[in-house]
XYZ file of N, CA and C in Angstrom:
567
model
N 15.369 -2.573 -3.196
C 14.453 -1.656 -2.557
C 13.395 -2.471 -1.820
N 13.362 -2.317 -0.538
C 12.368 -3.021 0.262
C 11.201 -2.091 0.554
N 10.010 -2.588 0.304
C 8.801 -1.819 0.559
C 7.961 -2.517 1.602
N 7.344 -1.718 2.445
C 6.391 -2.280 3.398
C 5.111 -2.629 2.634
N 4.248 -3.377 3.271
C 2.970 -3.737 2.646
C 2.177 -2.465 2.344
N 2.198 -1.536 3.273
C 1.486 -0.272 3.079
C 2.019 0.462 1.847
N 3.340 0.515 1.692
C 3.934 1.183 0.537
C 3.574 0.464 -0.758
N 3.572 -0.868 -0.736
C 3.196 -1.629 -1.929
C 1.756 -1.334 -2.335
N 0.882 -1.248 -1.348
C -0.526 -0.959 -1.633
C -0.667 0.443 -2.223
N 0.019 1.418 -1.642
C -0.081 2.789 -2.137
C 0.484 2.922 -3.547
N 1.621 2.317 -3.788
C 2.224 2.358 -5.116
C 1.292 1.711 -6.137
N 0.754 0.557 -5.801
C -0.175 -0.145 -6.698
C -1.436 0.666 -6.935
N -1.933 1.289 -5.878
C -3.149 2.082 -5.997
C -2.950 3.256 -6.955
N -1.824 3.951 -6.848
C -1.603 5.088 -7.738
C -1.303 4.650 -9.166
N -0.693 3.487 -9.345
C -0.527 2.947 -10.695
C -1.899 2.658 -11.300
N -2.782 2.063 -10.505
C -4.138 1.750 -10.973
C -4.939 3.019 -11.249
N -4.821 4.017 -10.388
C -5.543 5.271 -10.605
C -5.082 5.964 -11.884
N -3.792 5.918 -12.153
C -3.287 6.502 -13.400
C -3.876 5.769 -14.598
N -3.983 4.449 -14.492
C -4.594 3.662 -15.569
C -6.052 4.063 -15.768
N -6.784 4.230 -14.684
C -8.185 4.659 -14.772
C -8.263 6.046 -15.415
N -7.328 6.920 -15.046
C -7.307 8.265 -15.611
C -7.144 8.293 -17.115
N -6.539 7.246 -17.681
C -6.364 7.178 -19.142
C -7.695 7.036 -19.864
N -8.679 6.492 -19.188
C -9.975 6.256 -19.824
C -10.945 7.411 -19.637
N -10.562 8.396 -18.859
C -11.367 9.600 -18.688
C -10.672 10.669 -19.523
N -11.153 10.850 -20.749
C -10.415 11.710 -21.669
C -11.347 12.562 -22.524
N -10.751 13.659 -22.962
C -11.400 14.562 -23.910
C -10.529 14.549 -25.157
N -11.059 14.083 -26.283
C -10.220 14.010 -27.481
C -9.944 15.405 -28.056
N -8.674 15.714 -28.192
C -8.232 16.912 -28.895
C -7.133 16.456 -29.854
N -6.816 17.226 -30.876
C -5.837 16.756 -31.867
C -4.477 16.407 -31.254
N -3.954 15.288 -31.667
C -2.617 14.786 -31.359
C -2.440 14.298 -29.923
N -2.832 15.070 -28.933
C -2.625 14.692 -27.529
C -3.957 14.801 -26.792
N -4.613 13.661 -26.485
C -5.902 13.754 -25.794
C -5.708 14.244 -24.359
N -6.673 14.980 -23.864
C -6.642 15.429 -22.475
C -7.233 14.323 -21.612
N -6.444 13.830 -20.666
C -6.906 12.758 -19.772
C -6.722 13.186 -18.323
N -7.222 12.371 -17.420
C -7.021 12.626 -15.983
C -5.806 11.898 -15.428
N -4.988 11.309 -16.290
C -3.783 10.631 -15.819
C -2.904 11.587 -15.023
N -2.721 12.793 -15.538
C -1.827 13.744 -14.870
C -2.320 14.087 -13.471
N -3.624 14.105 -13.251
C -4.148 14.371 -11.907
C -3.630 13.331 -10.917
N -3.612 12.073 -11.312
C -3.150 11.024 -10.405
C -1.629 11.015 -10.273
N -0.939 11.457 -11.306
C 0.515 11.650 -11.198
C 0.789 12.737 -10.172
N 0.014 13.814 -10.229
C 0.159 14.901 -9.250
C -0.061 14.399 -7.827
N -1.156 13.697 -7.623
C -1.445 13.191 -6.282
C -0.379 12.211 -5.807
N 0.135 11.379 -6.709
C 1.209 10.447 -6.330
C 2.413 11.229 -5.824
N 2.836 12.227 -6.577
C 3.991 13.021 -6.167
C 3.750 13.800 -4.890
N 2.570 14.386 -4.771
C 2.268 15.212 -3.599
C 2.100 14.395 -2.327
N 1.599 13.191 -2.446
C 1.284 12.401 -1.253
C 2.309 11.315 -0.925
N 2.944 10.740 -1.935
C 3.814 9.589 -1.696
C 5.284 9.946 -1.553
N 5.687 11.077 -2.053
C 7.104 11.401 -2.075
C 7.741 10.881 -3.348
N 8.971 11.308 -3.592
C 9.615 11.058 -4.879
C 9.800 9.579 -5.195
N 10.260 8.810 -4.242
C 10.597 7.409 -4.503
C 9.363 6.585 -4.847
N 8.344 6.670 -4.027
C 7.136 5.869 -4.257
C 6.311 6.390 -5.431
N 6.284 7.704 -5.611
C 5.556 8.272 -6.747
C 6.177 7.799 -8.050
N 7.504 7.852 -8.134
C 8.215 7.380 -9.311
C 7.919 5.903 -9.553
N 7.996 5.102 -8.510
C 7.748 3.672 -8.629
C 6.330 3.384 -9.112
N 5.354 4.143 -8.625
C 3.968 3.917 -9.061
C 3.830 4.128 -10.564
N 4.505 5.128 -11.093
C 4.395 5.403 -12.525
C 5.228 4.442 -13.365
N 6.340 3.968 -12.822
C 7.131 2.951 -13.526
C 6.324 1.658 -13.635
N 5.615 1.298 -12.584
C 4.764 0.105 -12.624
C 3.657 0.286 -13.659
N 3.056 1.468 -13.685
C 2.034 1.759 -14.694
C 2.608 1.581 -16.106
N 3.787 2.151 -16.341
C 4.445 2.007 -17.642
C 4.740 0.549 -17.966
N 5.279 -0.173 -17.009
C 5.648 -1.576 -17.233
C 4.425 -2.418 -17.577
N 3.334 -2.213 -16.867
C 2.114 -2.974 -17.145
C 1.573 -2.666 -18.539
N 1.583 -1.396 -18.909
C 1.107 -1.017 -20.234
C 1.995 -1.555 -21.343
N 3.310 -1.474 -21.148
C 4.231 -1.989 -22.161
C 4.199 -3.509 -22.234
N 3.802 -4.156 -21.143
C 3.674 -5.612 -21.139
C 2.442 -6.076 -21.927
N 1.565 -5.144 -22.265
C 0.430 -5.506 -23.105
C -0.937 -5.188 -22.534
N -1.026 -4.813 -21.275
C -2.339 -4.437 -20.750
C -2.794 -3.145 -21.423
N -4.018 -3.066 -21.864
C -4.492 -1.874 -22.580
C -4.861 -0.739 -21.624
N -3.877 -0.238 -20.881
C -4.147 0.763 -19.848
C -3.664 2.159 -20.218
N -3.105 2.308 -21.423
C -2.751 3.642 -21.890
C -3.967 4.221 -22.612
N -3.938 5.487 -22.921
C -5.098 6.152 -23.527
C -5.533 5.498 -24.839
N -4.565 4.871 -25.551
C -4.921 4.249 -26.827
C -4.440 2.808 -26.905
N -4.475 2.090 -25.798
C -4.103 0.681 -25.807
C -2.912 0.370 -24.934
N -2.021 -0.471 -25.433
C -0.842 -0.879 -24.685
C 0.028 -1.779 -25.538
N 1.081 -2.305 -24.956
C 1.999 -3.180 -25.665
C 3.305 -2.480 -25.970
N 4.347 -3.251 -26.299
C 5.666 -2.662 -26.529
C 5.709 -1.690 -27.709
N 4.867 -1.888 -28.693
C 4.849 -0.983 -29.846
C 4.328 0.409 -29.481
N 3.773 0.539 -28.289
C 3.232 1.835 -27.866
C 4.321 2.904 -27.782
N 5.588 2.481 -27.685
C 6.672 3.476 -27.641
C 6.721 4.287 -28.937
N 6.098 3.789 -29.992
C 6.059 4.509 -31.252
C 4.836 5.412 -31.385
N 3.992 5.416 -30.373
C 2.854 6.337 -30.363
C 3.378 7.756 -30.096
N 2.814 8.752 -30.749
C 3.285 10.125 -30.535
C 3.185 10.599 -29.079
N 2.278 10.020 -28.315
C 2.075 10.487 -26.939
C 2.858 9.699 -25.890
N 3.667 8.735 -26.295
C 4.382 7.917 -25.313
C 5.330 8.744 -24.448
N 5.885 9.800 -24.969
C 6.795 10.644 -24.186
C 6.134 11.217 -22.944
N 4.840 11.456 -23.011
C 4.123 11.956 -21.837
C 4.088 10.893 -20.740
N 3.961 9.639 -21.127
C 3.931 8.556 -20.144
C 5.270 8.432 -19.428
N 6.362 8.541 -20.169
C 7.683 8.556 -19.540
C 7.798 9.797 -18.659
N 7.260 10.904 -19.163
C 7.242 12.141 -18.387
C 6.468 12.007 -17.088
N 5.439 11.164 -17.071
C 4.689 10.956 -15.830
C 5.592 10.396 -14.733
N 6.428 9.434 -15.082
C 7.315 8.833 -14.082
C 8.319 9.859 -13.567
N 8.978 10.548 -14.477
C 9.963 11.545 -14.051
C 9.290 12.747 -13.400
N 8.134 13.133 -13.915
C 7.386 14.235 -13.321
C 6.938 13.922 -11.904
N 6.473 12.693 -11.667
C 6.071 12.289 -10.314
C 7.254 12.370 -9.361
N 8.431 11.953 -9.839
C 9.645 12.030 -9.019
C 9.963 13.488 -8.675
N 9.913 14.354 -9.669
C 10.216 15.774 -9.450
C 9.203 16.401 -8.502
N 7.928 16.107 -8.700
C 6.885 16.636 -7.803
C 7.175 16.190 -6.376
N 7.452 14.904 -6.202
C 7.752 14.386 -4.870
C 8.987 15.022 -4.270
N 10.028 15.223 -5.074
C 11.272 15.829 -4.576
C 11.041 17.272 -4.149
N 10.307 18.030 -4.955
C 10.050 19.431 -4.611
C 9.165 19.523 -3.377
N 8.126 18.715 -3.329
C 7.190 18.818 -2.201
C 7.852 18.369 -0.892
N 8.808 17.459 -0.976
C 9.528 17.064 0.240
C 10.312 18.233 0.815
N 10.729 19.145 -0.034
C 11.481 20.331 0.412
C 10.572 21.472 0.852
N 9.358 21.551 0.304
C 8.481 22.696 0.581
C 7.184 22.286 1.270
N 7.161 21.140 1.892
C 5.931 20.589 2.481
C 5.200 21.613 3.360
N 5.925 22.394 4.137
C 5.288 23.330 5.075
C 4.814 24.627 4.411
N 5.041 24.768 3.147
C 4.668 26.003 2.454
C 3.215 25.994 1.983
N 2.492 24.928 2.215
C 1.078 24.851 1.890
C 0.803 24.843 0.399
N -0.333 25.410 0.019
C -0.789 25.384 -1.364
C 0.248 25.982 -2.324
N 0.883 27.112 -2.006
C 1.895 27.625 -2.952
C 3.043 26.630 -3.186
N 3.494 25.952 -2.155
C 4.549 24.957 -2.316
C 4.088 23.762 -3.126
N 2.865 23.325 -2.883
C 2.309 22.206 -3.648
C 2.143 22.601 -5.119
N 1.706 23.832 -5.351
C 1.527 24.285 -6.732
C 2.877 24.407 -7.437
N 3.888 24.882 -6.735
C 5.236 24.957 -7.293
C 5.727 23.561 -7.686
N 5.514 22.595 -6.810
C 5.909 21.213 -7.104
C 5.151 20.684 -8.319
N 3.871 20.990 -8.395
C 3.048 20.549 -9.527
C 3.537 21.160 -10.834
N 3.896 22.429 -10.787
C 4.391 23.097 -11.993
C 5.735 22.501 -12.442
N 6.581 22.183 -11.493
C 7.865 21.569 -11.836
C 7.642 20.225 -12.534
N 6.729 19.437 -12.015
C 6.404 18.156 -12.643
C 5.779 18.326 -14.008
N 4.916 19.327 -14.147
C 4.266 19.578 -15.431
C 5.291 19.949 -16.499
N 6.281 20.741 -16.133
C 7.326 21.110 -17.084
C 8.055 19.860 -17.574
N 8.376 18.959 -16.664
C 9.066 17.713 -17.040
C 8.201 16.902 -18.002
N 6.930 16.750 -17.680
C 6.017 15.981 -18.536
C 5.933 16.613 -19.924
N 5.771 17.924 -19.979
C 5.656 18.601 -21.271
C 6.936 18.513 -22.092
N 8.076 18.700 -21.460
C 9.335 18.646 -22.212
C 9.503 17.273 -22.856
N 9.349 16.212 -22.072
C 9.504 14.868 -22.628
C 8.414 14.549 -23.642
N 7.196 14.966 -23.353
C 6.088 14.697 -24.265
C 6.225 15.406 -25.594
N 6.579 16.675 -25.567
C 6.700 17.451 -26.801
C 7.859 16.939 -27.650
N 8.982 16.626 -27.023
C 10.125 16.106 -27.780
C 9.760 14.789 -28.466
N 9.125 13.890 -27.741
C 8.737 12.598 -28.321
C 7.693 12.782 -29.419
N 6.727 13.642 -29.189
C 5.699 13.943 -30.188
C 6.354 14.427 -31.484
N 7.274 15.354 -31.373
C 7.962 15.901 -32.540
C 8.742 14.818 -33.278
N 9.505 14.020 -32.551
C 10.335 12.985 -33.173
C 9.482 11.927 -33.867
N 8.475 11.425 -33.188
C 7.646 10.359 -33.765
C 6.884 10.850 -34.989
N 6.281 12.033 -34.896
C 5.515 12.518 -36.045
C 6.414 12.781 -37.249
N 7.587 13.302 -37.038
C 8.478 13.625 -38.152
C 9.225 12.423 -38.709
N 9.713 11.549 -37.828
C 10.631 10.504 -38.285
C 10.045 9.096 -38.317
N 8.920 8.877 -37.669
C 8.283 7.562 -37.717
C 7.028 7.629 -38.580
N 6.153 8.554 -38.279
C 4.918 8.713 -39.038
C 5.191 9.416 -40.376
N 6.312 10.112 -40.472
C 6.692 10.858 -41.675
C 5.701 11.974 -41.992
N 5.185 12.602 -40.942
C 4.283 13.743 -41.108
C 5.075 15.005 -40.781
N 5.241 15.890 -41.726
C 5.978 17.121 -41.433
C 5.310 17.891 -40.298
N 6.051 18.123 -39.255
C 5.510 18.746 -38.048
C 6.609 19.607 -37.464
N 6.400 20.897 -37.386
C 7.433 21.783 -36.862
C 7.502 21.696 -35.347
N 8.595 22.152 -34.801
C 8.724 22.180 -33.347
C 7.673 23.109 -32.739
N 7.385 24.204 -33.431
C 6.342 25.127 -32.952
C 4.984 24.433 -32.895
N 4.684 23.605 -33.894
C 3.427 22.856 -33.868
C 3.414 21.850 -32.718
N 4.549 21.206 -32.489
C 4.637 20.241 -31.393
C 4.411 20.935 -30.053
N 4.985 22.110 -29.884
C 4.786 22.867 -28.639
C 3.330 23.311 -28.530
N 2.759 23.755 -29.641
C 1.361 24.227 -29.612
C 0.407 23.093 -29.211
N 0.468 21.978 -29.980
C -0.465 20.881 -29.724
C -0.078 20.057 -28.496
N 1.207 19.981 -28.173
C 1.674 19.132 -27.085
C 1.747 19.794 -25.735
N 1.688 21.150 -25.711
C 1.784 21.828 -24.416
C 0.764 22.961 -24.276
N 0.761 23.878 -25.209
C -0.079 25.070 -25.045
C -1.563 24.730 -25.056
N -1.983 23.867 -25.968
C -3.402 23.484 -26.029
C -3.817 22.748 -24.751
N -2.889 21.957 -24.198
C -3.178 21.153 -23.002
C -3.036 21.940 -21.703
N -2.309 23.049 -21.741
C -1.946 23.766 -20.518
C -3.136 24.207 -19.652
N -4.199 24.788 -20.209
C -5.291 25.221 -19.315
C -5.852 24.078 -18.461
N -6.086 22.938 -19.065
C -6.612 21.797 -18.309
C -5.626 21.292 -17.279
N -4.354 21.204 -17.657
C -3.345 20.712 -16.723
C -3.067 21.711 -15.604
N -3.163 22.999 -15.892
C -3.016 24.004 -14.834
C -4.169 23.903 -13.846
N -5.370 23.677 -14.367
C -6.528 23.484 -13.494
C -6.337 22.249 -12.610
N -5.887 21.137 -13.209
C -5.631 19.919 -12.436
C -4.556 20.162 -11.374
N -3.536 20.941 -11.723
C -2.470 21.257 -10.766
C -3.009 22.058 -9.595
N -3.886 23.003 -9.876
C -4.480 23.798 -8.811
C -5.354 22.931 -7.909
N -6.172 22.095 -8.510
C -7.036 21.195 -7.736
C -6.193 20.271 -6.856
N -5.171 19.669 -7.443
C -4.313 18.758 -6.683
C -3.591 19.495 -5.561
N -3.182 20.727 -5.802
C -2.499 21.508 -4.774
C -3.423 21.842 -3.612
N -4.650 22.196 -3.933
C -5.622 22.519 -2.887
C -6.021 21.285 -2.084
N -6.283 20.196 -2.784
C -6.743 18.976 -2.129
C -5.579 18.216 -1.491
N -4.438 18.173 -2.173
C -3.292 17.398 -1.697
C -2.819 17.792 -0.309
N -2.736 19.081 -0.042
C -2.303 19.539 1.272
C -3.259 19.109 2.374
N -4.535 19.207 2.094
C -5.536 18.800 3.098
C -5.506 17.296 3.334
N -5.391 16.544 2.246
C -5.347 15.090 2.388
C -4.110 14.680 3.177
N -2.978 15.282 2.860
C -1.735 14.946 3.560
C -1.861 15.241 5.060
N -2.391 16.418 5.407
C -2.548 16.773 6.825
C -3.520 15.836 7.529
N -4.592 15.479 6.856
C -5.569 14.556 7.446
C -4.933 13.194 7.688
N -4.200 12.704 6.706
C -3.566 11.399 6.854
C -2.474 11.428 7.921
N -1.788 12.561 8.075
C -0.783 12.688 9.120
C -1.429 12.617 10.501
N -2.595 13.221 10.657
C -3.257 13.189 11.963
C -3.776 11.790 12.287
N -4.113 11.020 11.262
C -4.586 9.655 11.452
C -3.425 8.713 11.744
N -2.286 8.937 11.086
C -1.151 8.027 11.198
C 0.149 8.821 11.365
N 0.360 9.470 12.510
C 1.530 10.334 12.677
C 2.864 9.581 12.793
N 2.851 8.290 12.976
C 4.088 7.535 13.163
C 4.874 7.445 11.855
N 4.193 7.237 10.757
C 4.849 7.070 9.454
C 4.794 8.387 8.680
N 5.681 9.291 8.974
C 5.673 10.605 8.330
C 6.180 10.574 6.896
N 7.037 9.604 6.535
C 7.592 9.609 5.200
C 6.558 9.215 4.146
N 5.595 8.408 4.480
C 4.490 8.062 3.597
C 3.230 8.257 4.399
N 2.551 9.350 4.139
C 1.369 9.769 4.911
C 1.847 10.070 6.296
């Protein structure tokens, strides 16, 4: 995969923004609310599926390599954290958001919101499954699937829906502004 310098900068920037989002958090039981998902949304909405996915894979790789850029640290052992599934979900969710928005770009805010919701579903599915597995089989804490859905998705949903709405409203305007500034490169801005 060959990337232009501009694409490398954008991918790196969104990986860094996701890392910053990990440190802006509201502690709630089991799954802290962070701003990471906001930057995943913007990556998908603005970069497209390929670059958005790559930005989140780089974020994951850096965190697993030992940089303390996840909400509770970093390193290879982080895969055993109950919330690691959400991080994997960020990469796949960014890809899905980018794929959907590439198809509905002209639909404005409703299309952006649809793309955001599709990505959110991916993040929640992977996050809840990992949360359930780790708590039950690694931590040995009895945790029902209903509890995993409650704490891993329903409790988080209002904040993530708000972030999705904000990203949908802002993302379309940012994309149009960047297109008017740089109309030659339509695939990235």
